[in-house]
Amino acid sequence: MLIHEDINDIETIINNIGNDKIELVLDSNICVYLRDFYKEPSTITSRVEIWSELKKLLYLIEYNDLEVDFYLGLEESSRNKSNFEIIEDKFFDTFNVLSNLFSLDYLQMIEHSKLIKFDAPIKDNSLKQSSKMKALEQKGVFQNQLFLNYACLLKLYLLVEEKDKWTNVEKMKLYLDFLEKDLDVLGGANILFGHLLLSGETKAKKLIHPQKKKREEVIHAIWNAAIDLTFPNLVTHKFFNRTKVPIFVTADERCWRIFNSLKMRAMITDNNGLATAPFVEMDLSGTLWNNKELLDINQYHDTIIDRRKYYNITRNKDLSKILDNLRMVCYGLEKELCELFD
């Protein structure tokens, strides 16, 4: 049991709870790097910084005999830009590549890095679209959370674009109202991203404000950010449902910052069971609110939480009705956003 102990690296976790109780969950960017390394080694080894970090990761996995779950990253990286369908040839090709790579020991991987191979990965040649309503209907592990995240980010984009009507603190309160009244969900990752974006954090703004201001580019940037925000939820649920500790591995600093600001608290018994239900805390120290603004927003947030204290006992849990509502909200917000470009 770790009590109030800072954990700053994976070695500390391994030393405290053991390698057999850890599972690495790979983001899509890591899967792509590993795929390209196996198929065309020089495309990765020529990028010194990436190859250096990738070697450390591969050594860590092999030396500690860590379990690796690459399914989430595999599925995301195998879907097309147009309507989010899985490209089956790409999916199975990447699956075989990653399976073959992890069947090698570390020395064999290093030897593989010296090979001259030109086996180009399967590309996605589909075009970006100005609507993601069809993409939302694609079945998969991302689907339900994507409805929620896409609605949240569309709303945040529209709030940011409203330049003069409200202050940023007022926008944050309106966003919290939107989460409670329109979506009926107060998700930690969604609230945290709202704090980062509306407090003026530049990297958060760039995530949903691409350099190209065309409608389809903005919609696609928001869609990609919505996918990124599914990972905290999906990985956290792995912790709820299994006895292993999932550790998310990503090369995306913006995605890492979201994860790093969501602190998991849990008590684990000696037999590796959960003594209490885990819960997540938000670390808002990375936002740019001043103390007065943050106090104002937190007090407003607290009134919402207090109002919903016993709400989950009686709330509607019919998933189909929840998704129908989210579908309508996404449609309306996407239409409103598209009108900005008419």
Coordinates of N, CA and C in Angstrom, one line a residue, residues 61-150:
I61 N 10.0 -2.7 -21.3 CA 9.0 -3.8 -21.4 C 9.7 -5.2 -21.3
E62 N 10.8 -5.3 -22.1 CA 11.5 -6.6 -22.1 C 12.2 -7.0 -20.8
Y63 N 12.9 -6.0 -20.2 CA 13.7 -6.2 -19.0 C 12.7 -6.6 -17.8
N64 N 11.6 -5.9 -17.8 CA 10.7 -6.2 -16.6 C 9.5 -7.1 -17.0
D65 N 9.5 -7.6 -18.2 CA 8.5 -8.6 -18.7 C 7.1 -8.0 -18.4
L66 N 6.9 -6.8 -18.9 CA 5.6 -6.1 -18.6 C 4.6 -6.5 -19.7
E67 N 3.3 -6.6 -19.2 CA 2.2 -6.9 -20.1 C 1.9 -5.6 -20.9
V68 N 1.6 -5.8 -22.1 CA 1.3 -4.6 -23.0 C 0.0 -4.8 -23.7
D69 N -0.9 -3.8 -23.6 CA -2.2 -3.8 -24.3 C -2.1 -2.7 -25.3
F70 N -2.1 -3.1 -26.6 CA -2.0 -2.1 -27.7 C -3.3 -2.0 -28.4
Y71 N -4.4 -2.6 -27.9 CA -5.7 -2.6 -28.7 C -6.3 -1.2 -28.9
L72 N -6.3 -0.4 -27.9 CA -6.9 0.9 -28.1 C -6.2 1.7 -29.1
G73 N -4.9 1.7 -29.0 CA -4.1 2.5 -30.0 C -4.2 1.9 -31.4
L74 N -4.2 0.5 -31.5 CA -4.4 -0.2 -32.7 C -5.7 0.2 -33.4
E75 N -6.8 0.2 -32.6 CA -8.1 0.5 -33.2 C -8.2 1.9 -33.7
E76 N -7.7 2.9 -32.9 CA -7.8 4.3 -33.3 C -7.0 4.5 -34.6
S77 N -5.7 4.0 -34.6 CA -4.8 4.2 -35.8 C -5.3 3.5 -37.0
S78 N -6.3 2.6 -36.9 CA -6.7 1.8 -38.1 C -8.0 2.3 -38.6
R79 N -8.5 3.5 -38.1 CA -9.8 4.0 -38.6 C -9.5 5.2 -39.6
N80 N -10.4 5.3 -40.5 CA -10.2 6.3 -41.6 C -10.6 7.7 -41.1
K81 N -10.2 8.7 -41.9 CA -10.5 10.1 -41.5 C -11.9 10.5 -41.9
S82 N -12.4 9.8 -42.9 CA -13.7 10.3 -43.5 C -14.9 10.0 -42.6
N83 N -15.1 8.7 -42.2 CA -16.3 8.3 -41.4 C -15.9 7.4 -40.2
F84 N -14.6 7.3 -39.9 CA -14.2 6.6 -38.7 C -14.4 5.1 -38.8
E85 N -14.6 4.6 -40.0 CA -14.7 3.1 -40.2 C -13.3 2.5 -40.1
I86 N -13.3 1.3 -39.6 CA -12.0 0.5 -39.5 C -11.5 0.1 -40.9
I87 N -10.3 0.4 -41.2 CA -9.7 -0.1 -42.5 C -9.1 -1.5 -42.1
E88 N -9.9 -2.5 -42.5 CA -9.5 -3.9 -42.0 C -8.1 -4.3 -42.4
D89 N -7.7 -4.1 -43.7 CA -6.4 -4.5 -44.1 C -5.3 -3.8 -43.2
K90 N -5.5 -2.5 -42.9 CA -4.6 -1.8 -42.0 C -4.6 -2.3 -40.6
F91 N -5.8 -2.6 -40.1 CA -5.9 -3.1 -38.7 C -5.2 -4.4 -38.6
F92 N -5.4 -5.4 -39.4 CA -4.8 -6.7 -39.3 C -3.3 -6.7 -39.6
D93 N -2.9 -5.8 -40.6 CA -1.5 -5.7 -40.9 C -0.7 -5.1 -39.6
T94 N -1.3 -4.1 -39.0 CA -0.6 -3.5 -37.8 C -0.7 -4.5 -36.7
F95 N -1.8 -5.2 -36.5 CA -1.8 -6.2 -35.4 C -0.7 -7.2 -35.6
N96 N -0.5 -7.7 -36.8 CA 0.5 -8.7 -37.0 C 1.9 -8.2 -36.8
V97 N 2.1 -6.9 -37.2 CA 3.4 -6.3 -37.0 C 3.7 -6.1 -35.5
L98 N 2.8 -5.6 -34.8 CA 3.0 -5.4 -33.3 C 3.2 -6.7 -32.6
S99 N 2.4 -7.7 -33.0 CA 2.6 -9.1 -32.4 C 4.0 -9.6 -32.7
N100 N 4.4 -9.5 -33.9 CA 5.8 -10.0 -34.3 C 6.9 -9.2 -33.6
L101 N 6.7 -7.9 -33.4 CA 7.7 -7.1 -32.8 C 7.8 -7.5 -31.3
F102 N 6.7 -7.7 -30.6 CA 6.8 -8.1 -29.2 C 7.1 -9.6 -29.0
S103 N 7.2 -10.3 -30.1 CA 7.7 -11.7 -29.9 C 9.3 -11.7 -29.9
L104 N 9.9 -10.6 -30.3 CA 11.4 -10.5 -30.2 C 11.9 -10.1 -28.8
D105 N 13.1 -10.6 -28.5 CA 13.7 -10.0 -27.3 C 14.4 -8.7 -27.6
Y106 N 14.9 -8.1 -26.6 CA 15.4 -6.7 -26.8 C 16.6 -6.7 -27.8
L107 N 17.5 -7.7 -27.6 CA 18.7 -7.7 -28.5 C 18.2 -7.9 -30.0
Q108 N 17.2 -8.8 -30.2 CA 16.7 -9.0 -31.5 C 16.1 -7.7 -32.1
M109 N 15.4 -6.9 -31.2 CA 14.9 -5.6 -31.7 C 16.0 -4.7 -32.1
I110 N 17.1 -4.6 -31.4 CA 18.2 -3.8 -31.7 C 18.8 -4.2 -33.0
E111 N 18.9 -5.5 -33.2 CA 19.4 -6.0 -34.5 C 18.5 -5.7 -35.6
H112 N 17.2 -5.8 -35.3 CA 16.2 -5.4 -36.4 C 16.3 -3.9 -36.8
S113 N 16.7 -3.1 -35.9 CA 16.8 -1.7 -36.2 C 17.9 -1.4 -37.2
K114 N 18.8 -2.3 -37.4 CA 19.9 -2.2 -38.4 C 19.5 -2.7 -39.8
L115 N 18.4 -3.3 -39.9 CA 17.9 -3.8 -41.2 C 17.5 -2.7 -42.2
I116 N 17.7 -3.0 -43.4 CA 17.2 -2.1 -44.5 C 15.9 -2.7 -45.1
K117 N 14.8 -2.2 -44.7 CA 13.5 -2.7 -45.1 C 12.7 -1.6 -45.7
F118 N 11.9 -1.9 -46.7 CA 11.0 -0.9 -47.3 C 9.6 -1.5 -47.5
D119 N 9.0 -1.7 -46.4 CA 7.7 -2.3 -46.4 C 6.7 -1.2 -45.9
A120 N 6.2 -0.4 -46.8 CA 5.5 0.8 -46.5 C 4.1 0.4 -45.8
P121 N 3.8 1.1 -44.7 CA 2.5 0.8 -44.0 C 1.3 1.2 -44.9
I122 N 0.2 0.6 -44.7 CA -1.0 0.9 -45.4 C -1.5 2.3 -45.1
K123 N -1.8 3.1 -46.0 CA -2.2 4.5 -45.8 C -3.7 4.7 -45.8
D124 N -4.2 5.7 -45.2 CA -5.6 6.1 -45.2 C -5.7 7.2 -46.2
N125 N -6.3 7.0 -47.3 CA -6.4 8.0 -48.4 C -7.8 8.7 -48.4
S126 N -8.6 8.5 -47.3 CA -9.9 9.1 -47.3 C -9.8 10.6 -47.0
L127 N -10.8 11.4 -47.3 CA -10.8 12.8 -47.1 C -11.5 13.2 -45.8
K128 N -11.1 14.3 -45.2 CA -11.8 14.9 -44.0 C -13.1 15.4 -44.5
Q129 N -14.1 15.3 -43.6 CA -15.5 15.7 -43.9 C -15.9 16.9 -43.0
S130 N -16.9 17.6 -43.4 CA -17.4 18.7 -42.6 C -18.5 18.3 -41.6
S131 N -18.7 17.0 -41.4 CA -19.6 16.5 -40.4 C -19.1 15.2 -39.9
K132 N -19.3 15.0 -38.6 CA -18.9 13.7 -38.0 C -20.0 12.9 -37.5
M133 N -21.3 13.2 -37.9 CA -22.4 12.5 -37.4 C -22.4 11.1 -37.8
K134 N -22.0 10.8 -39.1 CA -21.9 9.4 -39.5 C -20.8 8.7 -38.7
A135 N -19.7 9.4 -38.4 CA -18.6 8.8 -37.7 C -19.0 8.4 -36.3
L136 N -19.9 9.1 -35.7 CA -20.4 8.8 -34.3 C -21.1 7.5 -34.3
E137 N -21.6 7.0 -35.4 CA -22.4 5.8 -35.4 C -21.5 4.6 -35.5
Q138 N -20.2 4.7 -35.7 CA -19.3 3.6 -35.9 C -19.2 2.8 -34.5
K139 N -19.4 1.5 -34.6 CA -19.3 0.7 -33.3 C -17.9 0.6 -33.0
G140 N -17.6 0.4 -31.7 CA -16.3 0.2 -31.2 C -16.1 0.7 -29.7
V141 N -14.9 0.6 -29.2 CA -14.7 0.9 -27.8 C -14.8 2.4 -27.6
F142 N -14.7 3.2 -28.6 CA -14.7 4.7 -28.4 C -16.1 5.3 -28.5
Q143 N -17.0 4.6 -29.0 CA -18.3 5.2 -29.5 C -19.0 6.0 -28.4
N144 N -19.4 5.3 -27.3 CA -20.2 6.0 -26.3 C -19.5 7.3 -25.8
Q145 N -18.3 7.2 -25.5 CA -17.5 8.3 -24.9 C -17.4 9.4 -26.0
L146 N -17.3 9.0 -27.2 CA -17.1 10.0 -28.3 C -18.3 10.9 -28.4
F147 N -19.5 10.4 -28.2 CA -20.7 11.2 -28.2 C -20.6 12.4 -27.2
L148 N -20.2 12.0 -26.0 CA -20.0 13.0 -24.9 C -18.9 14.0 -25.2
N149 N -17.7 13.5 -25.6 CA -16.6 14.3 -25.8 C -16.8 15.3 -27.0
Y150 N -17.3 14.8 -28.1 CA -17.6 15.6 -29.2 C -18.5 16.8 -28.9

